[in-house]
mmCIF file of C-alpha atoms and ligand atoms in Angstrom:
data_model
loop_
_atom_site.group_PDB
_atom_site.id
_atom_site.type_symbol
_atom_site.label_atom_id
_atom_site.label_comp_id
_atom_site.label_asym_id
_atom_site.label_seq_id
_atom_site.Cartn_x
_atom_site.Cartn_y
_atom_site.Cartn_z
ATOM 1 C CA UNK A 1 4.922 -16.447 4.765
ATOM 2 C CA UNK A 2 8.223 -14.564 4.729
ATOM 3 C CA UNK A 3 9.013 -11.508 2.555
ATOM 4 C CA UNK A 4 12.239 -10.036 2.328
ATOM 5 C CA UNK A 5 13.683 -6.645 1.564
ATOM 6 C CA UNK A 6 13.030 -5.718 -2.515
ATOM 7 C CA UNK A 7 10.720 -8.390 -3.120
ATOM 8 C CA UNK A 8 7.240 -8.383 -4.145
ATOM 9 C CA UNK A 9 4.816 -10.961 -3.350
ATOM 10 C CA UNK A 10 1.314 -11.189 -4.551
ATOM 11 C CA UNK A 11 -1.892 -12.634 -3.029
ATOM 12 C CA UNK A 12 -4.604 -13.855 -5.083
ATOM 13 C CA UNK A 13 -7.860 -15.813 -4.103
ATOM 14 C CA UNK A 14 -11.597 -15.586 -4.366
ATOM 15 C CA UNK A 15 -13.658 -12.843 -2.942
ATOM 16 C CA UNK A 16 -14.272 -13.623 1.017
ATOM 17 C CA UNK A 17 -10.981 -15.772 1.306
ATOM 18 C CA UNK A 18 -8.998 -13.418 3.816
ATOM 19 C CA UNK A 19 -7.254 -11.374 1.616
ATOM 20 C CA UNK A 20 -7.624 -7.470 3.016
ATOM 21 C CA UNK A 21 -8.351 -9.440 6.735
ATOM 22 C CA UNK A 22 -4.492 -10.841 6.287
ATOM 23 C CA UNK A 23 -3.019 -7.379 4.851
ATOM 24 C CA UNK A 24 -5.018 -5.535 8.041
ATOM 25 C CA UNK A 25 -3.028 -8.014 10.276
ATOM 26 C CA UNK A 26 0.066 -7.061 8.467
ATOM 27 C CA UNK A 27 -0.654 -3.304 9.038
ATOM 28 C CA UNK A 28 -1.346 -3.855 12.858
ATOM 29 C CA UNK A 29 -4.753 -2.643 12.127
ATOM 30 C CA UNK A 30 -5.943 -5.262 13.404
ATOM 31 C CA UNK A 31 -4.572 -7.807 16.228
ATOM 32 C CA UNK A 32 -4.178 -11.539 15.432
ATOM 33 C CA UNK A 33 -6.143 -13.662 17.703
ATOM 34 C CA UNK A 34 -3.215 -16.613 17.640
ATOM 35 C CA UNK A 35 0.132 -16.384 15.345
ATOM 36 C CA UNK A 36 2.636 -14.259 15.268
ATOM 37 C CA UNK A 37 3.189 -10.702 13.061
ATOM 38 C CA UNK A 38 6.481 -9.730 12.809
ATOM 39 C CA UNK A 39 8.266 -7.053 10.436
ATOM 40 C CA UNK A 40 11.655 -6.057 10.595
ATOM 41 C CA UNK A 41 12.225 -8.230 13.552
ATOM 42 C CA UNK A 42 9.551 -6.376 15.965
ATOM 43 C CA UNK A 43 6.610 -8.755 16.739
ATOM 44 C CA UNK A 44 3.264 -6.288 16.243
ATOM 45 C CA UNK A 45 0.831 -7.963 18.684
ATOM 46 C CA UNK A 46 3.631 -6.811 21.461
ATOM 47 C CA UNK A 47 3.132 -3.398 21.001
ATOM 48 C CA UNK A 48 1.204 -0.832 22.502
ATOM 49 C CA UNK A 49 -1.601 1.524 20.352
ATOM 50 C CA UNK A 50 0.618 4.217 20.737
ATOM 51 C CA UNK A 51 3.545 1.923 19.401
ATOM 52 C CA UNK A 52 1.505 0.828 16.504
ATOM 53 C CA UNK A 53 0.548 3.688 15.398
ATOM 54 C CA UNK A 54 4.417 5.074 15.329
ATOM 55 C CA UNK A 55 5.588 1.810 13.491
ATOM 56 C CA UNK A 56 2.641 2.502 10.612
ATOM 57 C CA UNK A 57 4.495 5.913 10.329
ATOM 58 C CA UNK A 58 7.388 5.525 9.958
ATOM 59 C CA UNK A 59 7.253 1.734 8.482
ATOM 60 C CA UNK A 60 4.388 1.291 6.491
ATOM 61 C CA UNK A 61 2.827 2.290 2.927
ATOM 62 C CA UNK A 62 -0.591 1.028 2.710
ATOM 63 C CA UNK A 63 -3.209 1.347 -0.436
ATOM 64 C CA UNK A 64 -6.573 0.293 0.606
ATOM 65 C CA UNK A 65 -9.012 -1.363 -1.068
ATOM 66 C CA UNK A 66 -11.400 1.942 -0.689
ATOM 67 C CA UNK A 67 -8.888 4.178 -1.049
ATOM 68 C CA UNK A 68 -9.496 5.803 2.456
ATOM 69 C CA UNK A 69 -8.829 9.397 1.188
ATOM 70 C CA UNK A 70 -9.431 12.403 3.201
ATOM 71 C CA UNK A 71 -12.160 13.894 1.755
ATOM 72 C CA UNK A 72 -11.833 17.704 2.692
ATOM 73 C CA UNK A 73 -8.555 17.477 1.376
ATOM 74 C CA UNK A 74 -7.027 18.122 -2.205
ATOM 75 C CA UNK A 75 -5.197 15.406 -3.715
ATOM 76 C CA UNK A 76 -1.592 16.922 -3.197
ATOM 77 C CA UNK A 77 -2.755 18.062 0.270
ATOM 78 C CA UNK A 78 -3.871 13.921 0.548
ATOM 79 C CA UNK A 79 -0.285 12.822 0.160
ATOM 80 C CA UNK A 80 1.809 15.871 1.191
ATOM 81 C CA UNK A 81 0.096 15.326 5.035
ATOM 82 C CA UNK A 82 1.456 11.970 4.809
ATOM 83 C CA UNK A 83 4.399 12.745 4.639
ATOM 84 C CA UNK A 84 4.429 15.074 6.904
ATOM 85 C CA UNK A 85 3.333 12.429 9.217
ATOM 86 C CA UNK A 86 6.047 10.308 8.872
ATOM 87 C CA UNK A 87 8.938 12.900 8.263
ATOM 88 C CA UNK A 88 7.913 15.791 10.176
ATOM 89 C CA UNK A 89 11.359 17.120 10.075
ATOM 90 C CA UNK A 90 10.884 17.961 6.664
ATOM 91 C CA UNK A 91 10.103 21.449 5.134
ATOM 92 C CA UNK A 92 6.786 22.334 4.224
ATOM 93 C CA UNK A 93 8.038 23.246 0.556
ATOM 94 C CA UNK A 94 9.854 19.963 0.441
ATOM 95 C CA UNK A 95 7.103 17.890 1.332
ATOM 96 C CA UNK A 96 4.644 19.727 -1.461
ATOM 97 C CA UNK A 97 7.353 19.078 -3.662
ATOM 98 C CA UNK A 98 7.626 15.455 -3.001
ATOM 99 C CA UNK A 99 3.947 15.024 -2.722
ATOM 100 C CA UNK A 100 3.611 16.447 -6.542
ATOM 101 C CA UNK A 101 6.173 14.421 -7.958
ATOM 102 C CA UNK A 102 4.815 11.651 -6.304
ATOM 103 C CA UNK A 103 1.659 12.614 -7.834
ATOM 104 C CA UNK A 104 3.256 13.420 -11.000
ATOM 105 C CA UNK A 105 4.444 9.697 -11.209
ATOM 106 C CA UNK A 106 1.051 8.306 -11.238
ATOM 107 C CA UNK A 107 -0.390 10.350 -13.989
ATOM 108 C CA UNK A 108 -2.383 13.132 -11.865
ATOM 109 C CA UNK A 109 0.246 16.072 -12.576
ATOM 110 C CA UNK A 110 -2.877 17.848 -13.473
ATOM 111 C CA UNK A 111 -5.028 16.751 -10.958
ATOM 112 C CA UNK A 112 -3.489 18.248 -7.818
ATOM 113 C CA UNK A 113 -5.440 20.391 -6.704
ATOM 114 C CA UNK A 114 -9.043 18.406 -6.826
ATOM 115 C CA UNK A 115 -11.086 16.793 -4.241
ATOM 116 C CA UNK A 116 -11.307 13.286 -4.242
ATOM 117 C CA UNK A 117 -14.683 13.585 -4.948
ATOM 118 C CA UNK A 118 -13.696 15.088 -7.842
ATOM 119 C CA UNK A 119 -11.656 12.654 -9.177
ATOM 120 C CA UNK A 120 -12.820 9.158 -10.606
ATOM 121 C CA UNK A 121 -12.235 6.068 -8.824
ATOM 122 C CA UNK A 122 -9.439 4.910 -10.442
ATOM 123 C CA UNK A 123 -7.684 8.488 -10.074
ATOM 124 C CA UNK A 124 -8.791 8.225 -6.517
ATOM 125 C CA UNK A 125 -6.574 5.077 -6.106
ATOM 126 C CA UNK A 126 -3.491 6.237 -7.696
ATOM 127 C CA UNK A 127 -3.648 9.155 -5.003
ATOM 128 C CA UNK A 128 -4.141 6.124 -2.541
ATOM 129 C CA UNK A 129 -0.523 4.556 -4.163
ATOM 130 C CA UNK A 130 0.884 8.236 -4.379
ATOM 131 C CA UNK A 131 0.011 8.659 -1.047
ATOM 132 C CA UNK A 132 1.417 5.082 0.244
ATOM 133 C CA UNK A 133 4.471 5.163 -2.207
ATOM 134 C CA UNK A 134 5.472 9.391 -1.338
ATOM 135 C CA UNK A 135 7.880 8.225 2.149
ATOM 136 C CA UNK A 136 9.428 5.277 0.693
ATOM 137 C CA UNK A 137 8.462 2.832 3.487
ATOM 138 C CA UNK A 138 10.219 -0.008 4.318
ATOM 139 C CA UNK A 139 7.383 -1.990 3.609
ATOM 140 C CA UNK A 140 4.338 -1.339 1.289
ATOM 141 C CA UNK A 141 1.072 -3.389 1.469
ATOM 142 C CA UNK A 142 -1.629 -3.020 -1.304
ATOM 143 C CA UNK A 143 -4.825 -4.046 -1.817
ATOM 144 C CA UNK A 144 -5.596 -4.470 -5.627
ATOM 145 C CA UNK A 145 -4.060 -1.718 -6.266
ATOM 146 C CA UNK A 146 -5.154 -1.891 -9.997
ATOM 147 C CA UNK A 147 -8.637 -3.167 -9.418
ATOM 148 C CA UNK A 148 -9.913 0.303 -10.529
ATOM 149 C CA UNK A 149 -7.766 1.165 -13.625
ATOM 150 C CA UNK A 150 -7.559 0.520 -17.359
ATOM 151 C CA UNK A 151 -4.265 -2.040 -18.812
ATOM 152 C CA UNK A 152 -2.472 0.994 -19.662
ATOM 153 C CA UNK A 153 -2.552 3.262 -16.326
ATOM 154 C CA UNK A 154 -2.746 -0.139 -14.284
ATOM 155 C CA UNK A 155 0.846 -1.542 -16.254
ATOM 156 C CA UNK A 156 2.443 2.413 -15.130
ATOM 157 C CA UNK A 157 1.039 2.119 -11.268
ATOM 158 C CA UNK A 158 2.602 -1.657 -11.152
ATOM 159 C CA UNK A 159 5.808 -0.241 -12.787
ATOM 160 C CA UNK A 160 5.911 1.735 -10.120
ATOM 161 C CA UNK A 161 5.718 -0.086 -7.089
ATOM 162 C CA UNK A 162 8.345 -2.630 -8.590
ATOM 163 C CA UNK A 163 10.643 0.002 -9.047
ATOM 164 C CA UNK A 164 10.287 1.146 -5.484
ATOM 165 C CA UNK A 165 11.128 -2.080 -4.683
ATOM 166 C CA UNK A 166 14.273 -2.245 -5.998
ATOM 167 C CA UNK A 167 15.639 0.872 -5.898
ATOM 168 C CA UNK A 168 14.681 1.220 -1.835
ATOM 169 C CA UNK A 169 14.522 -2.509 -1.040
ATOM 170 C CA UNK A 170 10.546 -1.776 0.057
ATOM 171 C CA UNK A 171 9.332 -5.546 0.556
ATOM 172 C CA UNK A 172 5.937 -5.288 -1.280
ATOM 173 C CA UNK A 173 2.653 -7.138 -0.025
ATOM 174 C CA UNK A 174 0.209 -6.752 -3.465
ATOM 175 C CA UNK A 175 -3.102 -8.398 -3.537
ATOM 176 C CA UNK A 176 -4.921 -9.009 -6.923
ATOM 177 C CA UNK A 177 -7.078 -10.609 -8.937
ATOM 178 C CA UNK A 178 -4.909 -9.617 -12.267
ATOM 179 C CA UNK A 179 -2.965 -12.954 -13.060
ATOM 180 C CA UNK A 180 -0.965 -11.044 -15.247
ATOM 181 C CA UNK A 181 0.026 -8.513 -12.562
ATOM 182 C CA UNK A 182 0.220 -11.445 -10.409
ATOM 183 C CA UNK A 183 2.750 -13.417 -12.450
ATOM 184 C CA UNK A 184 4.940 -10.366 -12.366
ATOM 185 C CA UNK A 185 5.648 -10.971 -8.677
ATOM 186 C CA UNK A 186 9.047 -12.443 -7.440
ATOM 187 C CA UNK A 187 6.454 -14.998 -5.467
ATOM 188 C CA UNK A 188 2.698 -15.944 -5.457
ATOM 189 C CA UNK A 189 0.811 -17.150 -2.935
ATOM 190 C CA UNK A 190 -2.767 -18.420 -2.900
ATOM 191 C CA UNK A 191 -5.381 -17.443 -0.133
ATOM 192 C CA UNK A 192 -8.442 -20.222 -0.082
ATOM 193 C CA UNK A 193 -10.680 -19.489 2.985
ATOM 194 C CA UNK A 194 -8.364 -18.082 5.510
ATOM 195 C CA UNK A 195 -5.196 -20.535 3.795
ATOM 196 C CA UNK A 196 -2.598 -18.931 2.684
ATOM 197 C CA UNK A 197 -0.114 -21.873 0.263
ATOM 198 C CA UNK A 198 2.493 -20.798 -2.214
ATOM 199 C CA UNK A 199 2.068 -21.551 -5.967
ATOM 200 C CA UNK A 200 3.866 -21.573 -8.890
ATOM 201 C CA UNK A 201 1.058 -21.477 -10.995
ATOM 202 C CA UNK A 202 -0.713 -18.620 -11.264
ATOM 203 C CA UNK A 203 -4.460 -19.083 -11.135
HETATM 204 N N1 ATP B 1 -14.642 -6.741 10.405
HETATM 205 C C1 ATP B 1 -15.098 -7.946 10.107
HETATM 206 N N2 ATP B 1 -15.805 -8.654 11.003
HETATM 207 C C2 ATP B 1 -16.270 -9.891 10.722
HETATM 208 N N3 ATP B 1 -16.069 -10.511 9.550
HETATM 209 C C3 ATP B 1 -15.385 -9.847 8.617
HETATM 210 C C4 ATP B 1 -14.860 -8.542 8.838
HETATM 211 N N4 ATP B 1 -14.208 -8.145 7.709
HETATM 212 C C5 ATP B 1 -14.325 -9.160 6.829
HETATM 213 N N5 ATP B 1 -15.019 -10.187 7.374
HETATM 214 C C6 ATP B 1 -15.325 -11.479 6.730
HETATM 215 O O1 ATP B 1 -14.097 -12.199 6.633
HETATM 216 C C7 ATP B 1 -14.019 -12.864 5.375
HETATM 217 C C8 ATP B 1 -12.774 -12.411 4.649
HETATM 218 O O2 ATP B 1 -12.928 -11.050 4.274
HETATM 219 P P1 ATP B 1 -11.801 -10.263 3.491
HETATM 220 O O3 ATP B 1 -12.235 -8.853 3.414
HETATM 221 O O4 ATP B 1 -10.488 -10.545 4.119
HETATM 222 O O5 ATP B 1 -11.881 -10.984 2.071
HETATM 223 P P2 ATP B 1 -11.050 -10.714 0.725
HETATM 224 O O6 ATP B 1 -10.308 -11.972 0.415
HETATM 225 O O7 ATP B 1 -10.263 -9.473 0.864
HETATM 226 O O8 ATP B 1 -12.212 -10.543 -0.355
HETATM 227 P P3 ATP B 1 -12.327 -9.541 -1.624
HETATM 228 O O9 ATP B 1 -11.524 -10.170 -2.735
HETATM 229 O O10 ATP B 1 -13.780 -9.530 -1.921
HETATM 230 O O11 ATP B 1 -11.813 -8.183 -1.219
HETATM 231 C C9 ATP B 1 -15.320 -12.558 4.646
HETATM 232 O O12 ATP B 1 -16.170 -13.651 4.811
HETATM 233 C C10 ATP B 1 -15.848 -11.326 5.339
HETATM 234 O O13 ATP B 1 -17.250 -11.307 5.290
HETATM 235 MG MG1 MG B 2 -10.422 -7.585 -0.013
#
């Protein structure tokens, strides 16, 4: 599978196929045990922890399947420290700014200032997108990203990723199980136990 710059490609397939084990190879999260992972030219399994963990930063928007929030933190302080991850050069001020707006743009304006366990699960993974979306990475992987919200919300979080797409050129990795998000994608492919094989239909 290849995915180029402003395109979004979507992975669908039954529960257990290899979906989140494929996007965790992706992310360097985990190390392929044959193949090869390359983004942007730079082949992952030849790179050091240290070297991983730098091309996540500065390279990488991920929203995981269970949202992986830090749970001492509020939601703005949940993206904001993101971003201060990957652009530490960055005022503080700037970075709550951005954080809020990027907030703002998934519908939790109002909800900056909770805990995630104060916030539902589907608010909980719009913080997850806010969070993945706020340093508009060169790449963003997401695992059914809408698996937790009503049509409405989900149609505004999908809106969004697309338009990051094209306005930065963020190659998007999105795996579902909505066929109508799926057939939104520029390309669909299908995982069936650990196979990935582009369709045209969408199942
Ligand atoms: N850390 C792990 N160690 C061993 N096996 C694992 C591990 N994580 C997942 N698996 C197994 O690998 C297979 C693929 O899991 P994966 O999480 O990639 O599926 P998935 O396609 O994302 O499914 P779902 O749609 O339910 O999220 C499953 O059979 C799962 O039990
Ligand atoms: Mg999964």
């Amino acid at each position: 599978m290849r995915v180029a710059p402003a395109e979004v490609v979507a992975i669908v397939g039954p529960s257990g196929s290899g979906k989140t084990s494929l996007l965790m190879l992706l992310a360097g999260l985990e190390r392929a045990t044959s193949g090869q992972v390359k983004v942007r030219g730079q082949e992952l399994s030849a790179l050091s922890e240290d070297d991983l963990a730098r091309f996540r930063r500065k390279s990488l928007g991920i929203v995981f399947q269970s949202f992986h929030l830090i749970p001492s933190l509020t939601a703005l302080d949940n993206v904001a420290l993101a971003l201060e991850i990957a652009a530490p050069e960055l005022p503080m001020h700037k970075i709550r700014a951005k954080a809020a707006d990027a907030l703002t743009a998934v519908g939790l304006g109002q909800r900056l200032e909770h805990r995630p366990t104060a916030l539902s699960g589907g608010e909980q993974q719009r913080v997850g997108l806010a969070r993945a979306m706020v340093a508009n990475p060169p790449l963003l992987l997401a695992d059914e990203p809408t698996g937790n919200l009503d049509q409405t919300t989900g149609a505004v979080v999908v809106e969004l990723m697309f338009d990051l797409a094209r306005k930065n050129g963020t190659a998007v990795v999105l795996i579902t199980h909505d066929p109508a998000l799926a057939a939104r994608a520029d390309r669909v492919f299908t995982m069936t136990q650990g196979e990935l094989t582009e369709s045209t239909v969408v199942s």
